[in-house]
Short mmCIF file of C-alpha atoms and ligand atoms in Angstrom, two decimals:
data_model
loop_
_atom_site.label_atom_id
_atom_site.label_comp_id
_atom_site.label_asym_id
_atom_site.label_seq_id
_atom_site.Cartn_x
_atom_site.Cartn_y
_atom_site.Cartn_z
CA UNK A 1 -80.06 53.68 104.64
CA UNK A 2 -79.50 56.03 107.53
CA UNK A 3 -81.17 55.76 110.89
CA UNK A 4 -81.69 58.56 113.36
CA UNK A 5 -79.76 56.76 116.05
CA UNK A 6 -76.58 56.76 113.96
CA UNK A 7 -76.66 60.43 113.13
CA UNK A 8 -75.06 61.65 116.32
CA UNK A 9 -71.96 59.50 115.75
CA UNK A 10 -71.00 61.82 112.90
CA UNK A 11 -69.19 59.36 110.66
CA UNK A 12 -66.09 60.37 108.77
CA UNK A 13 -66.65 61.77 105.33
CA UNK A 14 -65.93 58.64 103.28
CA UNK A 15 -68.23 56.54 105.42
CA UNK A 16 -71.04 59.01 104.88
CA UNK A 17 -70.46 58.96 101.12
CA UNK A 18 -70.46 55.16 101.26
CA UNK A 19 -73.73 55.12 103.18
CA UNK A 20 -75.31 57.55 100.71
CA UNK A 21 -74.41 55.55 97.58
CA UNK A 22 -77.18 55.33 95.00
CA UNK A 23 -78.83 51.92 95.22
CA UNK A 24 -82.24 52.65 93.76
CA UNK A 25 -82.56 52.05 89.99
CA UNK A 26 -85.20 54.78 89.62
CA UNK A 27 -82.89 57.27 91.28
CA UNK A 28 -80.03 56.32 88.94
CA UNK A 29 -82.28 56.86 85.92
CA UNK A 30 -83.31 60.26 87.17
CA UNK A 31 -79.83 61.40 88.14
CA UNK A 32 -78.32 60.37 84.81
CA UNK A 33 -81.31 61.27 82.61
CA UNK A 34 -81.56 57.78 81.19
CA UNK A 35 -84.55 56.53 79.15
CA UNK A 36 -87.46 55.52 81.41
CA UNK A 37 -87.99 52.28 79.49
CA UNK A 38 -84.72 50.94 80.93
CA UNK A 39 -86.18 50.72 84.41
CA UNK A 40 -87.92 47.32 84.29
CA UNK A 41 -84.89 45.41 83.06
CA UNK A 42 -82.68 47.26 85.53
CA UNK A 43 -84.88 46.21 88.41
CA UNK A 44 -84.87 42.57 87.29
CA UNK A 45 -81.05 42.41 87.30
CA UNK A 46 -80.80 44.55 90.43
CA UNK A 47 -82.91 41.99 92.30
CA UNK A 48 -80.20 39.34 91.94
CA UNK A 49 -77.18 41.67 92.43
CA UNK A 50 -78.06 45.10 93.66
CA UNK A 51 -77.18 48.40 92.07
CA UNK A 52 -74.65 50.39 94.07
CA UNK A 53 -72.77 53.48 92.94
CA UNK A 54 -71.33 56.19 95.18
CA UNK A 55 -71.68 59.86 94.37
CA UNK A 56 -68.05 60.65 93.40
CA UNK A 57 -68.21 57.90 90.76
CA UNK A 58 -71.64 59.00 89.55
CA UNK A 59 -70.20 62.45 88.90
CA UNK A 60 -67.75 61.05 86.35
CA UNK A 61 -70.58 59.54 84.25
CA UNK A 62 -71.92 61.61 81.34
CA UNK A 63 -75.67 62.16 81.82
CA UNK A 64 -77.84 60.83 79.02
CA UNK A 65 -75.13 58.58 77.56
CA UNK A 66 -76.34 54.98 77.77
CA UNK A 67 -72.94 53.79 76.50
CA UNK A 68 -70.84 55.68 79.02
CA UNK A 69 -67.95 53.33 79.94
CA UNK A 70 -68.37 54.03 83.66
CA UNK A 71 -72.13 53.62 83.58
CA UNK A 72 -71.79 50.22 81.87
CA UNK A 73 -69.68 48.98 84.79
CA UNK A 74 -72.49 49.59 87.28
CA UNK A 75 -75.71 49.36 85.26
CA UNK A 76 -77.89 46.28 85.93
CA UNK A 77 -78.64 44.88 82.46
CA UNK A 78 -81.10 42.30 81.09
CA UNK A 79 -78.27 40.15 79.68
CA UNK A 80 -77.26 39.30 83.26
CA UNK A 81 -80.27 37.00 83.46
CA UNK A 82 -79.00 34.81 80.62
CA UNK A 83 -77.74 31.39 81.49
CA UNK A 84 -74.61 30.84 79.44
CA UNK A 85 -72.74 27.57 79.34
CA UNK A 86 -69.40 27.75 81.16
CA UNK A 87 -70.43 30.81 83.22
CA UNK A 88 -70.67 29.64 86.81
CA UNK A 89 -70.97 31.03 90.32
CA UNK A 90 -67.45 30.12 91.52
CA UNK A 91 -65.25 30.17 88.39
CA UNK A 92 -62.00 30.10 90.37
CA UNK A 93 -63.07 27.33 92.65
CA UNK A 94 -62.08 29.55 95.58
CA UNK A 95 -64.15 27.57 98.01
CA UNK A 96 -61.60 24.77 97.75
CA UNK A 97 -58.62 27.02 98.66
CA UNK A 98 -60.54 28.62 101.50
CA UNK A 99 -58.45 26.74 104.15
CA UNK A 100 -59.53 28.98 106.99
CA UNK A 101 -62.39 31.36 107.24
CA UNK A 102 -61.33 34.58 105.58
CA UNK A 103 -58.12 33.21 104.07
CA UNK A 104 -57.29 31.97 100.56
CA UNK A 105 -53.87 30.36 100.20
CA UNK A 106 -53.58 29.43 96.55
CA UNK A 107 -50.14 30.68 95.48
CA UNK A 108 -46.75 30.11 97.07
CA UNK A 109 -45.44 32.74 99.47
CA UNK A 110 -48.54 34.88 99.61
CA UNK A 111 -51.98 34.58 101.12
CA UNK A 112 -55.10 36.55 100.46
CA UNK A 113 -57.23 37.69 103.37
CA UNK A 114 -60.90 38.57 102.97
CA UNK A 115 -60.68 41.58 105.25
CA UNK A 116 -64.15 42.84 104.44
CA UNK A 117 -67.12 41.44 102.57
CA UNK A 118 -68.33 44.91 101.66
CA UNK A 119 -67.65 47.02 98.58
CA UNK A 120 -68.34 50.67 97.85
CA UNK A 121 -69.60 49.88 94.37
CA UNK A 122 -71.17 46.85 92.75
CA UNK A 123 -69.34 46.11 89.52
CA UNK A 124 -71.53 44.03 87.24
CA UNK A 125 -68.59 41.91 86.01
CA UNK A 126 -67.42 41.04 89.52
CA UNK A 127 -66.25 37.45 89.91
CA UNK A 128 -67.19 37.56 93.57
CA UNK A 129 -70.81 38.49 93.00
CA UNK A 130 -71.76 34.99 94.17
CA UNK A 131 -69.06 34.49 96.81
CA UNK A 132 -70.34 33.60 100.29
CA UNK A 133 -69.06 36.68 102.13
CA UNK A 134 -71.30 36.02 105.06
CA UNK A 135 -69.15 33.01 105.94
CA UNK A 136 -66.00 35.07 105.76
CA UNK A 137 -66.35 37.70 108.43
CA UNK A 138 -63.12 37.94 110.37
CA UNK A 139 -64.30 37.87 113.95
CA UNK A 140 -61.94 37.82 116.95
CA UNK A 141 -61.65 34.02 117.14
CA UNK A 142 -61.14 33.60 113.39
CA UNK A 143 -58.54 36.34 113.38
CA UNK A 144 -56.54 34.49 116.05
CA UNK A 145 -56.77 31.25 114.04
CA UNK A 146 -55.67 33.07 110.97
CA UNK A 147 -52.66 34.58 112.75
CA UNK A 148 -51.74 31.07 113.92
CA UNK A 149 -51.94 29.81 110.33
CA UNK A 150 -49.59 32.60 109.20
CA UNK A 151 -47.20 32.08 112.12
CA UNK A 152 -46.72 28.37 111.56
CA UNK A 153 -45.95 28.64 107.81
CA UNK A 154 -42.77 30.61 107.32
CA UNK A 155 -42.90 30.24 103.53
CA UNK A 156 -45.51 33.03 103.66
CA UNK A 157 -43.82 36.38 103.01
CA UNK A 158 -46.70 38.48 101.86
CA UNK A 159 -50.20 39.11 103.11
CA UNK A 160 -52.73 40.51 100.67
CA UNK A 161 -55.72 42.39 102.03
CA UNK A 162 -58.63 41.79 99.71
CA UNK A 163 -62.38 41.36 99.85
CA UNK A 164 -64.88 42.54 98.89
CA UNK A 165 -62.84 45.66 99.42
CA UNK A 166 -60.39 45.81 102.34
CA UNK A 167 -60.73 49.59 102.53
CA UNK A 168 -64.43 49.24 103.35
CA UNK A 169 -62.99 48.58 106.81
CA UNK A 170 -62.18 51.41 109.22
CA UNK A 171 -58.63 52.70 109.57
CA UNK A 172 -58.76 51.73 113.23
CA UNK A 173 -59.45 48.09 112.46
CA UNK A 174 -56.86 48.04 109.66
CA UNK A 175 -54.26 49.46 112.05
CA UNK A 176 -54.97 46.79 114.60
CA UNK A 177 -54.68 44.01 112.01
CA UNK A 178 -51.46 45.42 110.59
CA UNK A 179 -49.91 45.69 114.01
CA UNK A 180 -50.66 41.98 114.67
CA UNK A 181 -49.14 41.03 111.32
CA UNK A 182 -46.01 43.10 111.97
CA UNK A 183 -45.22 40.80 114.89
CA UNK A 184 -44.83 37.79 112.60
CA UNK A 185 -41.11 37.87 111.76
CA UNK A 186 -41.20 36.07 108.39
CA UNK A 187 -43.74 38.47 106.89
CA UNK A 188 -42.07 41.02 104.60
CA UNK A 189 -44.84 42.63 102.62
CA UNK A 190 -48.38 43.87 102.98
CA UNK A 191 -50.42 44.33 99.84
CA UNK A 192 -53.85 45.93 99.45
CA UNK A 193 -56.08 45.25 96.45
CA UNK A 194 -58.72 47.94 96.40
CA UNK A 195 -61.20 49.81 94.26
CA UNK A 196 -62.56 51.95 97.07
CA UNK A 197 -60.29 55.00 96.62
CA UNK A 198 -61.06 54.85 92.90
CA UNK A 199 -64.76 55.33 93.50
CA UNK A 200 -64.47 57.39 96.72
CA UNK A 201 -61.14 59.28 96.65
CA UNK A 202 -61.92 60.66 100.14
CA UNK A 203 -61.09 57.14 101.41
CA UNK A 204 -57.42 58.07 101.28
CA UNK A 205 -57.34 59.54 104.78
CA UNK A 206 -54.26 60.79 106.66
CA UNK A 207 -54.74 57.82 109.04
CA UNK A 208 -54.52 55.39 106.12
CA UNK A 209 -51.45 56.95 104.53
CA UNK A 210 -49.70 57.13 107.93
CA UNK A 211 -50.48 53.48 108.56
CA UNK A 212 -48.95 52.48 105.23
CA UNK A 213 -45.99 54.77 105.60
CA UNK A 214 -45.10 53.77 109.16
CA UNK A 215 -45.43 50.01 108.84
CA UNK A 216 -42.30 47.89 109.22
CA UNK A 217 -43.73 45.86 106.30
CA UNK A 218 -43.09 46.96 102.74
CA UNK A 219 -46.38 48.14 101.32
CA UNK A 220 -47.90 47.65 97.89
CA UNK A 221 -51.26 49.04 96.88
CA UNK A 222 -52.95 47.69 93.76
CA UNK A 223 -55.81 49.88 92.59
CA UNK A 224 -58.51 48.70 90.24
CA UNK A 225 -59.07 51.23 87.46
CA UNK A 226 -60.52 50.10 84.14
CA UNK A 227 -60.93 53.25 82.08
CA UNK A 228 -59.11 56.61 81.72
CA UNK A 229 -62.37 58.48 82.39
CA UNK A 230 -62.23 57.16 85.95
CA UNK A 231 -59.12 59.27 86.58
CA UNK A 232 -60.58 62.64 87.49
CA UNK A 233 -58.74 65.31 89.50
CA UNK A 234 -59.89 64.06 92.88
CA UNK A 235 -58.73 60.51 92.15
CA UNK A 236 -55.40 61.76 90.79
CA UNK A 237 -54.84 63.71 94.00
CA UNK A 238 -55.71 60.67 96.13
CA UNK A 239 -53.34 58.47 94.11
CA UNK A 240 -50.50 60.93 94.66
CA UNK A 241 -51.06 60.60 98.43
CA UNK A 242 -51.01 56.83 98.18
CA UNK A 243 -47.94 56.91 96.02
CA UNK A 244 -46.04 58.92 98.61
CA UNK A 245 -47.05 56.55 101.38
CA UNK A 246 -46.30 53.18 99.74
CA UNK A 247 -43.37 51.26 98.28
CA UNK A 248 -45.25 50.43 95.08
CA UNK A 249 -48.48 51.69 93.57
CA UNK A 250 -49.82 49.41 90.86
CA UNK A 251 -53.07 49.00 88.94
CA UNK A 252 -55.03 46.10 87.60
CA UNK A 253 -57.84 46.25 85.06
CA UNK A 254 -60.34 43.82 83.65
CA UNK A 255 -60.80 43.71 79.90
CA UNK A 256 -64.48 44.47 79.33
CA UNK A 257 -66.45 44.46 76.11
CA UNK A 258 -67.87 47.86 75.21
CA UNK A 259 -65.88 49.52 78.01
CA UNK A 260 -62.13 49.28 77.42
CA UNK A 261 -61.76 46.86 74.49
CA UNK A 262 -59.90 49.27 72.21
CA UNK A 263 -56.13 49.58 71.90
CA UNK A 264 -56.33 53.35 71.97
CA UNK A 265 -58.31 53.44 75.22
CA UNK A 266 -55.97 50.97 76.89
CA UNK A 267 -52.98 53.10 75.83
CA UNK A 268 -54.67 56.22 77.20
CA UNK A 269 -55.32 54.39 80.45
CA UNK A 270 -51.66 53.42 80.84
CA UNK A 271 -50.53 56.98 80.10
CA UNK A 272 -53.06 58.46 82.54
CA UNK A 273 -52.05 55.98 85.24
CA UNK A 274 -48.39 56.85 84.83
CA UNK A 275 -49.20 60.55 85.02
CA UNK A 276 -50.84 59.78 88.38
CA UNK A 277 -47.82 57.82 89.63
CA UNK A 278 -49.28 54.34 89.05
CA UNK A 279 -47.79 51.49 87.03
CA UNK A 280 -50.02 49.07 85.11
CA UNK A 281 -49.66 45.59 86.60
CA UNK A 282 -52.29 43.16 85.33
CA UNK A 283 -54.89 43.18 82.59
CA UNK A 284 -57.27 40.34 83.40
CA UNK A 285 -59.40 38.35 81.06
CA UNK A 286 -62.88 38.26 82.49
CA UNK A 287 -63.56 35.32 84.75
CA UNK A 288 -66.49 33.31 83.44
CA UNK A 289 -68.89 34.27 86.19
CA UNK A 290 -72.62 33.76 85.77
CA UNK A 291 -74.31 37.05 84.83
CA UNK A 292 -71.26 38.64 83.20
CA UNK A 293 -71.08 36.87 79.84
CA UNK A 294 -71.97 40.06 77.94
CA UNK A 295 -68.59 41.56 78.94
CA UNK A 296 -66.59 38.74 77.40
CA UNK A 297 -63.71 39.42 75.01
CA UNK A 298 -62.11 36.53 73.14
CA UNK A 299 -58.56 35.59 74.01
CA UNK A 300 -57.44 36.32 70.43
CA UNK A 301 -58.91 39.83 70.56
CA UNK A 302 -57.19 40.36 73.91
CA UNK A 303 -53.82 39.25 72.50
CA UNK A 304 -54.20 41.69 69.62
CA UNK A 305 -55.21 44.56 71.90
CA UNK A 306 -52.19 44.10 74.14
CA UNK A 307 -50.11 43.67 70.97
CA UNK A 308 -51.25 47.17 69.96
CA UNK A 309 -50.12 48.45 73.35
CA UNK A 310 -46.70 46.84 72.84
CA UNK A 311 -46.49 48.50 69.42
CA UNK A 312 -46.90 51.99 70.84
CA UNK A 313 -45.91 52.13 74.53
CA UNK A 314 -42.73 51.64 76.55
CA UNK A 315 -42.62 48.17 78.06
CA UNK A 316 -43.32 49.40 81.59
CA UNK A 317 -46.68 50.79 80.49
CA UNK A 318 -47.89 47.46 79.09
CA UNK A 319 -49.75 45.42 81.73
CA UNK A 320 -49.36 41.65 81.85
CA UNK A 321 -52.29 39.99 80.15
CA UNK A 322 -53.43 37.14 82.39
CA UNK A 323 -56.27 34.80 83.06
CA UNK A 324 -57.06 32.81 86.15
CA UNK A 325 -57.43 29.08 85.96
CA UNK A 326 -58.74 27.07 88.88
CA UNK A 327 -55.88 24.95 90.21
CA UNK A 328 -53.05 26.89 88.46
CA UNK A 329 -50.05 27.90 90.63
CA UNK A 330 -50.21 31.52 89.45
CA UNK A 331 -52.20 33.78 87.20
CA UNK A 332 -51.62 32.40 83.72
CA UNK A 333 -49.78 34.78 81.35
CA UNK A 334 -51.06 35.22 77.78
CA UNK A 335 -48.59 36.36 75.13
CA UNK A 336 -49.65 39.40 73.06
CA UNK A 337 -49.65 39.32 69.24
CA UNK A 338 -47.55 42.12 67.73
CA UNK A 339 -48.59 43.81 64.50
CA UNK A 340 -45.33 43.07 62.66
CA UNK A 341 -45.39 39.46 63.65
CA UNK A 342 -47.46 37.50 61.15
CA UNK A 343 -47.86 34.49 63.39
CA UNK A 344 -48.91 34.08 66.94
CA UNK A 345 -45.92 33.76 69.27
CA UNK A 346 -47.79 32.01 72.02
C1 PLP L 401 -54.28 37.11 92.42
C2 PLP L 401 -54.09 36.38 93.66
C3 PLP L 401 -52.91 36.53 94.41
C4 PLP L 401 -51.80 37.47 94.00
O1 PLP L 401 -51.18 37.04 92.83
P1 PLP L 401 -49.97 37.90 92.25
O2 PLP L 401 -49.65 37.21 90.95
O3 PLP L 401 -48.88 37.84 93.22
O4 PLP L 401 -50.47 39.29 92.05
C5 PLP L 401 -52.77 35.78 95.54
N1 PLP L 401 -53.72 34.92 95.97
C6 PLP L 401 -54.87 34.75 95.26
C7 PLP L 401 -55.87 33.79 95.75
C8 PLP L 401 -55.09 35.48 94.08
O5 PLP L 401 -56.23 35.31 93.43
S1 SF4 L 402 -64.96 46.65 93.87
FE1 SF4 L 402 -63.95 44.74 93.24
S2 SF4 L 402 -64.77 43.16 94.61
FE2 SF4 L 402 -66.13 44.96 94.75
S3 SF4 L 402 -67.75 44.60 93.24
FE3 SF4 L 402 -66.18 45.78 92.20
S4 SF4 L 402 -64.86 44.26 91.22
FE4 SF4 L 402 -66.08 43.19 92.79
#
């Protein structure tokens, strides 16, 4: 929602696109020529987790196709209202590793910082749809506390900017955070986990690429792309910029029923990522978050799907199939089942 008083500030292009994201179910129906009888159920789900889809992402959705794999990632659906046993609001028990406001230190050597509570898009399967972002705003005092935490633990080598989406933050604020981190001698790497450039490629600004390129820290960017149809020309161009500015450009996906649960689509995704200079890193099993049970894929199906990828792709194009378990010391690897291997090797 725009107010008159903000207009004169003339925000940068990506911020304007972010502000103009479609968040009205009726508008989504109209823009994508979807059946009018979908509206009531959309509104019901939208009331508990709002619809949000920015224009550049909307443009990659095929109008009139209710099964479009990009649409299904953002469409509020009646199944979200179902209460399903085992699907909870904090599946990863992150509240218990939330040692400091805005910081999650779960795995050795690396900490995750909630740099921003905001996202450019609301993905219906998101495991943070119930996370208390409001409590995790990094204000000045919290930021100082957090720097102290990092300074006094020299086992920490890597800081991961996450969220929400860390790139919902301005370049100016990112630059100031990075410069504080660069002063901590034992830090070696800075990693960003982001979906923002995927949905708004204009987010890859010269300021951002310069920040990544000029840091004394090694930089890793992990994008979040789930389907080859997400890789349009504007995203490919943005990824090339990121690739030139970073030490590693990786991608993680979530395995989602009805969206990317076919071996052929997953293979196409890996090929398209590589063409854009990105290596597949993780393929996640869905976290059992309340409201997302309709996206679930069984572990056996997942093992077979990644087995199919192994059967037809070079090893570096096969992402690691993982799930997250509360309390585990790392993401838990799941072994794929190969076609020629009669028995499970797990
Ligand atoms: C996923 C995750 C990391 C990073 O794990 P990698 O296996 O290094 O990619 C770090 N901290 C938390 C809390 C995570 O969820
Ligand atoms: S961009 Fe990431 S954090 Fe934000 S809603 Fe989507 S999956 Fe969740």
